[in-house]
Amino acid sequence: MKIFTVGSKSFVTSFQLAGVPGVISDSPKKTLDEIKKLTDDSDVGLVLVSDDMTESISDELTELRAEKSTLVFALPSAGSEKSEVDYRLMLKKILGV
């Protein structure tokens, strides 16, 4: 299984230095399109996304997480503020409860 990153230039570059390939994206729409492509690839097991790109596409990502077996995980980007994630609510959306 492969790991990929999607996000801002600094986010992707920092992971590339550690040997993790990635796609630089400058908009949430492009980020969602790239994530969809990566989750269609059966060799990709984990997609790491910078959280500054996921705010406006969170509902779409939740639907994608429910449909695909690939894990899509948002990580804080450089300079982002701490935010609370309601994993219980996210799980309910994924499970359709």
mmCIF file with all atom_site columns, N, CA and C in Angstrom, residues 10-56:
data_model
loop_
_atom_site.group_PDB
_atom_site.id
_atom_site.type_symbol
_atom_site.label_atom_id
_atom_site.label_alt_id
_atom_site.label_comp_id
_atom_site.label_asym_id
_atom_site.label_entity_id
_atom_site.label_seq_id
_atom_site.pdbx_PDB_ins_code
_atom_site.Cartn_x
_atom_site.Cartn_y
_atom_site.Cartn_z
_atom_site.occupancy
_atom_site.B_iso_or_equiv
_atom_site.pdbx_formal_charge
_atom_site.auth_seq_id
_atom_site.auth_comp_id
_atom_site.auth_asym_id
_atom_site.auth_atom_id
_atom_site.pdbx_PDB_model_num
ATOM 1   N N  . SER A 1 10 ? 4.006   23.786 0.609  1.00 0.00 ? 10 SER A N  1
ATOM 2   C CA . SER A 1 10 ? 4.845   23.507 1.783  1.00 0.00 ? 10 SER A CA 1
ATOM 3   C C  . SER A 1 10 ? 4.462   22.190 2.447  1.00 0.00 ? 10 SER A C  1
ATOM 4   N N  . PHE A 1 11 ? 3.168   21.869 2.488  1.00 0.00 ? 11 PHE A N  1
ATOM 5   C CA . PHE A 1 11 ? 2.691   20.619 3.081  1.00 0.00 ? 11 PHE A CA 1
ATOM 6   C C  . PHE A 1 11 ? 3.216   19.421 2.299  1.00 0.00 ? 11 PHE A C  1
ATOM 7   N N  . VAL A 1 12 ? 3.022   19.450 0.992  1.00 0.00 ? 12 VAL A N  1
ATOM 8   C CA . VAL A 1 12 ? 3.439   18.330 0.135  1.00 0.00 ? 12 VAL A CA 1
ATOM 9   C C  . VAL A 1 12 ? 4.959   18.204 0.115  1.00 0.00 ? 12 VAL A C  1
ATOM 10  N N  . THR A 1 13 ? 5.664   19.320 0.014  1.00 0.00 ? 13 THR A N  1
ATOM 11  C CA . THR A 1 13 ? 7.124   19.292 -0.043 1.00 0.00 ? 13 THR A CA 1
ATOM 12  C C  . THR A 1 13 ? 7.726   18.710 1.230  1.00 0.00 ? 13 THR A C  1
ATOM 13  N N  . SER A 1 14 ? 7.146   19.028 2.369  1.00 0.00 ? 14 SER A N  1
ATOM 14  C CA . SER A 1 14 ? 7.690   18.493 3.628  1.00 0.00 ? 14 SER A CA 1
ATOM 15  C C  . SER A 1 14 ? 7.584   16.972 3.667  1.00 0.00 ? 14 SER A C  1
ATOM 16  N N  . PHE A 1 15 ? 6.519   16.411 3.134  1.00 0.00 ? 15 PHE A N  1
ATOM 17  C CA . PHE A 1 15 ? 6.390   14.957 3.081  1.00 0.00 ? 15 PHE A CA 1
ATOM 18  C C  . PHE A 1 15 ? 7.270   14.357 1.987  1.00 0.00 ? 15 PHE A C  1
ATOM 19  N N  . GLN A 1 16 ? 7.454   15.077 0.897  1.00 0.00 ? 16 GLN A N  1
ATOM 20  C CA . GLN A 1 16 ? 8.327   14.585 -0.170 1.00 0.00 ? 16 GLN A CA 1
ATOM 21  C C  . GLN A 1 16 ? 9.752   14.439 0.333  1.00 0.00 ? 16 GLN A C  1
ATOM 22  N N  . LEU A 1 17 ? 10.171  15.313 1.233  1.00 0.00 ? 17 LEU A N  1
ATOM 23  C CA . LEU A 1 17 ? 11.513  15.207 1.817  1.00 0.00 ? 17 LEU A CA 1
ATOM 24  C C  . LEU A 1 17 ? 11.670  13.921 2.620  1.00 0.00 ? 17 LEU A C  1
ATOM 25  N N  . ALA A 1 18 ? 10.545  13.396 3.117  1.00 0.00 ? 18 ALA A N  1
ATOM 26  C CA . ALA A 1 18 ? 10.562  12.140 3.860  1.00 0.00 ? 18 ALA A CA 1
ATOM 27  C C  . ALA A 1 18 ? 10.289  10.940 2.951  1.00 0.00 ? 18 ALA A C  1
ATOM 28  N N  . GLY A 1 19 ? 10.150  11.182 1.652  1.00 0.00 ? 19 GLY A N  1
ATOM 29  C CA . GLY A 1 19 ? 9.953   10.092 0.702  1.00 0.00 ? 19 GLY A CA 1
ATOM 30  C C  . GLY A 1 19 ? 8.508   9.771  0.367  1.00 0.00 ? 19 GLY A C  1
ATOM 31  N N  . VAL A 1 20 ? 7.577   10.621 0.800  1.00 0.00 ? 20 VAL A N  1
ATOM 32  C CA . VAL A 1 20 ? 6.159   10.392 0.514  1.00 0.00 ? 20 VAL A CA 1
ATOM 33  C C  . VAL A 1 20 ? 5.756   11.268 -0.667 1.00 0.00 ? 20 VAL A C  1
ATOM 34  N N  . PRO A 1 21 ? 5.300   10.668 -1.764 1.00 0.00 ? 21 PRO A N  1
ATOM 35  C CA . PRO A 1 21 ? 4.918   11.468 -2.928 1.00 0.00 ? 21 PRO A CA 1
ATOM 36  C C  . PRO A 1 21 ? 3.645   12.256 -2.664 1.00 0.00 ? 21 PRO A C  1
ATOM 37  N N  . GLY A 1 22 ? 3.440   13.306 -3.453 1.00 0.00 ? 22 GLY A N  1
ATOM 38  C CA . GLY A 1 22 ? 2.248   14.108 -3.252 1.00 0.00 ? 22 GLY A CA 1
ATOM 39  C C  . GLY A 1 22 ? 1.887   14.940 -4.456 1.00 0.00 ? 22 GLY A C  1
ATOM 40  N N  . VAL A 1 23 ? 0.724   15.554 -4.355 1.00 0.00 ? 23 VAL A N  1
ATOM 41  C CA . VAL A 1 23 ? 0.194   16.417 -5.399 1.00 0.00 ? 23 VAL A CA 1
ATOM 42  C C  . VAL A 1 23 ? -0.082  17.781 -4.783 1.00 0.00 ? 23 VAL A C  1
ATOM 43  N N  . ILE A 1 24 ? 0.482   18.819 -5.377 1.00 0.00 ? 24 ILE A N  1
ATOM 44  C CA . ILE A 1 24 ? 0.267   20.178 -4.891 1.00 0.00 ? 24 ILE A CA 1
ATOM 45  C C  . ILE A 1 24 ? -1.059  20.673 -5.454 1.00 0.00 ? 24 ILE A C  1
ATOM 46  N N  . SER A 1 25 ? -1.879  21.217 -4.566 1.00 0.00 ? 25 SER A N  1
ATOM 47  C CA . SER A 1 25 ? -3.195  21.708 -4.951 1.00 0.00 ? 25 SER A CA 1
ATOM 48  C C  . SER A 1 25 ? -3.383  23.112 -4.400 1.00 0.00 ? 25 SER A C  1
ATOM 49  N N  . ASP A 1 26 ? -3.996  23.977 -5.194 1.00 0.00 ? 26 ASP A N  1
ATOM 50  C CA . ASP A 1 26 ? -4.189  25.355 -4.757 1.00 0.00 ? 26 ASP A CA 1
ATOM 51  C C  . ASP A 1 26 ? -5.642  25.700 -4.452 1.00 0.00 ? 26 ASP A C  1
ATOM 52  N N  . SER A 1 27 ? -6.538  24.716 -4.567 1.00 0.00 ? 27 SER A N  1
ATOM 53  C CA . SER A 1 27 ? -7.946  24.972 -4.255 1.00 0.00 ? 27 SER A CA 1
ATOM 54  C C  . SER A 1 27 ? -8.601  23.707 -3.700 1.00 0.00 ? 27 SER A C  1
ATOM 55  N N  . PRO A 1 28 ? -9.632  23.885 -2.885 1.00 0.00 ? 28 PRO A N  1
ATOM 56  C CA . PRO A 1 28 ? -10.343 22.717 -2.350 1.00 0.00 ? 28 PRO A CA 1
ATOM 57  C C  . PRO A 1 28 ? -10.952 21.847 -3.453 1.00 0.00 ? 28 PRO A C  1
ATOM 58  N N  . LYS A 1 29 ? -11.464 22.455 -4.516 1.00 0.00 ? 29 LYS A N  1
ATOM 59  C CA . LYS A 1 29 ? -12.062 21.689 -5.624 1.00 0.00 ? 29 LYS A CA 1
ATOM 60  C C  . LYS A 1 29 ? -11.026 20.780 -6.270 1.00 0.00 ? 29 LYS A C  1
ATOM 61  N N  . LYS A 1 30 ? -9.846  21.328 -6.553 1.00 0.00 ? 30 LYS A N  1
ATOM 62  C CA . LYS A 1 30 ? -8.776  20.524 -7.143 1.00 0.00 ? 30 LYS A CA 1
ATOM 63  C C  . LYS A 1 30 ? -8.325  19.444 -6.159 1.00 0.00 ? 30 LYS A C  1
ATOM 64  N N  . THR A 1 31 ? -8.286  19.783 -4.883 1.00 0.00 ? 31 THR A N  1
ATOM 65  C CA . THR A 1 31 ? -7.907  18.815 -3.854 1.00 0.00 ? 31 THR A CA 1
ATOM 66  C C  . THR A 1 31 ? -8.870  17.633 -3.854 1.00 0.00 ? 31 THR A C  1
ATOM 67  N N  . LEU A 1 32 ? -10.164 17.913 -3.902 1.00 0.00 ? 32 LEU A N  1
ATOM 68  C CA . LEU A 1 32 ? -11.166 16.849 -3.915 1.00 0.00 ? 32 LEU A CA 1
ATOM 69  C C  . LEU A 1 32 ? -11.009 15.974 -5.160 1.00 0.00 ? 32 LEU A C  1
ATOM 70  N N  . ASP A 1 33 ? -10.770 16.588 -6.311 1.00 0.00 ? 33 ASP A N  1
ATOM 71  C CA . ASP A 1 33 ? -10.567 15.822 -7.544 1.00 0.00 ? 33 ASP A CA 1
ATOM 72  C C  . ASP A 1 33 ? -9.357  14.901 -7.436 1.00 0.00 ? 33 ASP A C  1
ATOM 73  N N  . GLU A 1 34 ? -8.265  15.397 -6.863 1.00 0.00 ? 34 GLU A N  1
ATOM 74  C CA . GLU A 1 34 ? -7.050  14.594 -6.703 1.00 0.00 ? 34 GLU A CA 1
ATOM 75  C C  . GLU A 1 34 ? -7.281  13.448 -5.712 1.00 0.00 ? 34 GLU A C  1
ATOM 76  N N  . ILE A 1 35 ? -8.011  13.734 -4.635 1.00 0.00 ? 35 ILE A N  1
ATOM 77  C CA . ILE A 1 35 ? -8.304  12.694 -3.646 1.00 0.00 ? 35 ILE A CA 1
ATOM 78  C C  . ILE A 1 35 ? -9.146  11.591 -4.282 1.00 0.00 ? 35 ILE A C  1
ATOM 79  N N  . LYS A 1 36 ? -10.122 11.974 -5.101 1.00 0.00 ? 36 LYS A N  1
ATOM 80  C CA . LYS A 1 36 ? -10.957 10.983 -5.787 1.00 0.00 ? 36 LYS A CA 1
ATOM 81  C C  . LYS A 1 36 ? -10.116 10.094 -6.690 1.00 0.00 ? 36 LYS A C  1
ATOM 82  N N  . LYS A 1 37 ? -9.171  10.701 -7.424 1.00 0.00 ? 37 LYS A N  1
ATOM 83  C CA . LYS A 1 37 ? -8.286  9.910  -8.294 1.00 0.00 ? 37 LYS A CA 1
ATOM 84  C C  . LYS A 1 37 ? -7.456  8.928  -7.473 1.00 0.00 ? 37 LYS A C  1
ATOM 85  N N  . LEU A 1 38 ? -6.912  9.409  -6.356 1.00 0.00 ? 38 LEU A N  1
ATOM 86  C CA . LEU A 1 38 ? -6.060  8.559  -5.525 1.00 0.00 ? 38 LEU A CA 1
ATOM 87  C C  . LEU A 1 38 ? -6.840  7.432  -4.868 1.00 0.00 ? 38 LEU A C  1
ATOM 88  N N  . THR A 1 39 ? -8.073  7.703  -4.436 1.00 0.00 ? 39 THR A N  1
ATOM 89  C CA . THR A 1 39 ? -8.853  6.653  -3.784 1.00 0.00 ? 39 THR A CA 1
ATOM 90  C C  . THR A 1 39 ? -9.374  5.614  -4.776 1.00 0.00 ? 39 THR A C  1
ATOM 91  N N  . ASP A 1 40 ? -9.358  5.951  -6.063 1.00 0.00 ? 40 ASP A N  1
ATOM 92  C CA . ASP A 1 40 ? -9.729  4.972  -7.094 1.00 0.00 ? 40 ASP A CA 1
ATOM 93  C C  . ASP A 1 40 ? -8.599  3.981  -7.363 1.00 0.00 ? 40 ASP A C  1
ATOM 94  N N  . ASP A 1 41 ? -7.374  4.347  -6.978 1.00 0.00 ? 41 ASP A N  1
ATOM 95  C CA . ASP A 1 41 ? -6.207  3.487  -7.183 1.00 0.00 ? 41 ASP A CA 1
ATOM 96  C C  . ASP A 1 41 ? -6.127  2.471  -6.034 1.00 0.00 ? 41 ASP A C  1
ATOM 97  N N  . SER A 1 42 ? -6.191  1.199  -6.370 1.00 0.00 ? 42 SER A N  1
ATOM 98  C CA . SER A 1 42 ? -6.191  0.154  -5.338 1.00 0.00 ? 42 SER A CA 1
ATOM 99  C C  . SER A 1 42 ? -4.853  0.033  -4.606 1.00 0.00 ? 42 SER A C  1
ATOM 100 N N  . ASP A 1 43 ? -3.789  0.594  -5.157 1.00 0.00 ? 43 ASP A N  1
ATOM 101 C CA . ASP A 1 43 ? -2.485  0.545  -4.499 1.00 0.00 ? 43 ASP A CA 1
ATOM 102 C C  . ASP A 1 43 ? -2.331  1.603  -3.407 1.00 0.00 ? 43 ASP A C  1
ATOM 103 N N  . VAL A 1 44 ? -3.205  2.602  -3.392 1.00 0.00 ? 44 VAL A N  1
ATOM 104 C CA . VAL A 1 44 ? -3.116  3.687  -2.414 1.00 0.00 ? 44 VAL A CA 1
ATOM 105 C C  . VAL A 1 44 ? -3.934  3.313  -1.183 1.00 0.00 ? 44 VAL A C  1
ATOM 106 N N  . GLY A 1 45 ? -3.279  3.311  -0.029 1.00 0.00 ? 45 GLY A N  1
ATOM 107 C CA . GLY A 1 45 ? -3.941  2.941  1.217  1.00 0.00 ? 45 GLY A CA 1
ATOM 108 C C  . GLY A 1 45 ? -4.233  4.113  2.128  1.00 0.00 ? 45 GLY A C  1
ATOM 109 N N  . LEU A 1 46 ? -3.475  5.215  1.955  1.00 0.00 ? 46 LEU A N  1
ATOM 110 C CA . LEU A 1 46 ? -3.628  6.371  2.832  1.00 0.00 ? 46 LEU A CA 1
ATOM 111 C C  . LEU A 1 46 ? -3.368  7.650  2.052  1.00 0.00 ? 46 LEU A C  1
ATOM 112 N N  . VAL A 1 47 ? -4.281  8.604  2.188  1.00 0.00 ? 47 VAL A N  1
ATOM 113 C CA . VAL A 1 47 ? -4.111  9.923  1.580  1.00 0.00 ? 47 VAL A CA 1
ATOM 114 C C  . VAL A 1 47 ? -4.108  10.941 2.713  1.00 0.00 ? 47 VAL A C  1
ATOM 115 N N  . LEU A 1 48 ? -3.015  11.668 2.836  1.00 0.00 ? 48 LEU A N  1
ATOM 116 C CA . LEU A 1 48 ? -2.885  12.715 3.845  1.00 0.00 ? 48 LEU A CA 1
ATOM 117 C C  . LEU A 1 48 ? -3.169  14.056 3.175  1.00 0.00 ? 48 LEU A C  1
ATOM 118 N N  . VAL A 1 49 ? -4.065  14.836 3.758  1.00 0.00 ? 49 VAL A N  1
ATOM 119 C CA . VAL A 1 49 ? -4.501  16.099 3.163  1.00 0.00 ? 49 VAL A CA 1
ATOM 120 C C  . VAL A 1 49 ? -4.282  17.218 4.162  1.00 0.00 ? 49 VAL A C  1
ATOM 121 N N  . SER A 1 50 ? -3.824  18.378 3.673  1.00 0.00 ? 50 SER A N  1
ATOM 122 C CA . SER A 1 50 ? -3.667  19.512 4.582  1.00 0.00 ? 50 SER A CA 1
ATOM 123 C C  . SER A 1 50 ? -5.044  20.058 4.942  1.00 0.00 ? 50 SER A C  1
ATOM 124 N N  . ASP A 1 51 ? -5.243  20.319 6.223  1.00 0.00 ? 51 ASP A N  1
ATOM 125 C CA . ASP A 1 51 ? -6.574  20.692 6.708  1.00 0.00 ? 51 ASP A CA 1
ATOM 126 C C  . ASP A 1 51 ? -7.086  22.020 6.165  1.00 0.00 ? 51 ASP A C  1
ATOM 127 N N  . ASP A 1 52 ? -6.196  22.881 5.688  1.00 0.00 ? 52 ASP A N  1
ATOM 128 C CA . ASP A 1 52 ? -6.664  24.140 5.117  1.00 0.00 ? 52 ASP A CA 1
ATOM 129 C C  . ASP A 1 52 ? -7.421  23.930 3.808  1.00 0.00 ? 52 ASP A C  1
ATOM 130 N N  . MET A 1 53 ? -7.259  22.777 3.191  1.00 0.00 ? 53 MET A N  1
ATOM 131 C CA . MET A 1 53 ? -7.966  22.469 1.949  1.00 0.00 ? 53 MET A CA 1
ATOM 132 C C  . MET A 1 53 ? -9.253  21.679 2.196  1.00 0.00 ? 53 MET A C  1
ATOM 133 N N  . THR A 1 54 ? -9.458  21.199 3.406  1.00 0.00 ? 54 THR A N  1
ATOM 134 C CA . THR A 1 54 ? -10.591 20.297 3.640  1.00 0.00 ? 54 THR A CA 1
ATOM 135 C C  . THR A 1 54 ? -11.819 20.975 4.248  1.00 0.00 ? 54 THR A C  1
ATOM 136 N N  . GLU A 1 55 ? -11.684 22.202 4.703  1.00 0.00 ? 55 GLU A N  1
ATOM 137 C CA . GLU A 1 55 ? -12.800 22.853 5.403  1.00 0.00 ? 55 GLU A CA 1
ATOM 138 C C  . GLU A 1 55 ? -14.059 22.935 4.542  1.00 0.00 ? 55 GLU A C  1
ATOM 139 N N  . SER A 1 56 ? -13.939 23.372 3.315  1.00 0.00 ? 56 SER A N  1
ATOM 140 C CA . SER A 1 56 ? -15.123 23.571 2.472  1.00 0.00 ? 56 SER A CA 1
ATOM 141 C C  . SER A 1 56 ? -15.594 22.290 1.776  1.00 0.00 ? 56 SER A C  1
#
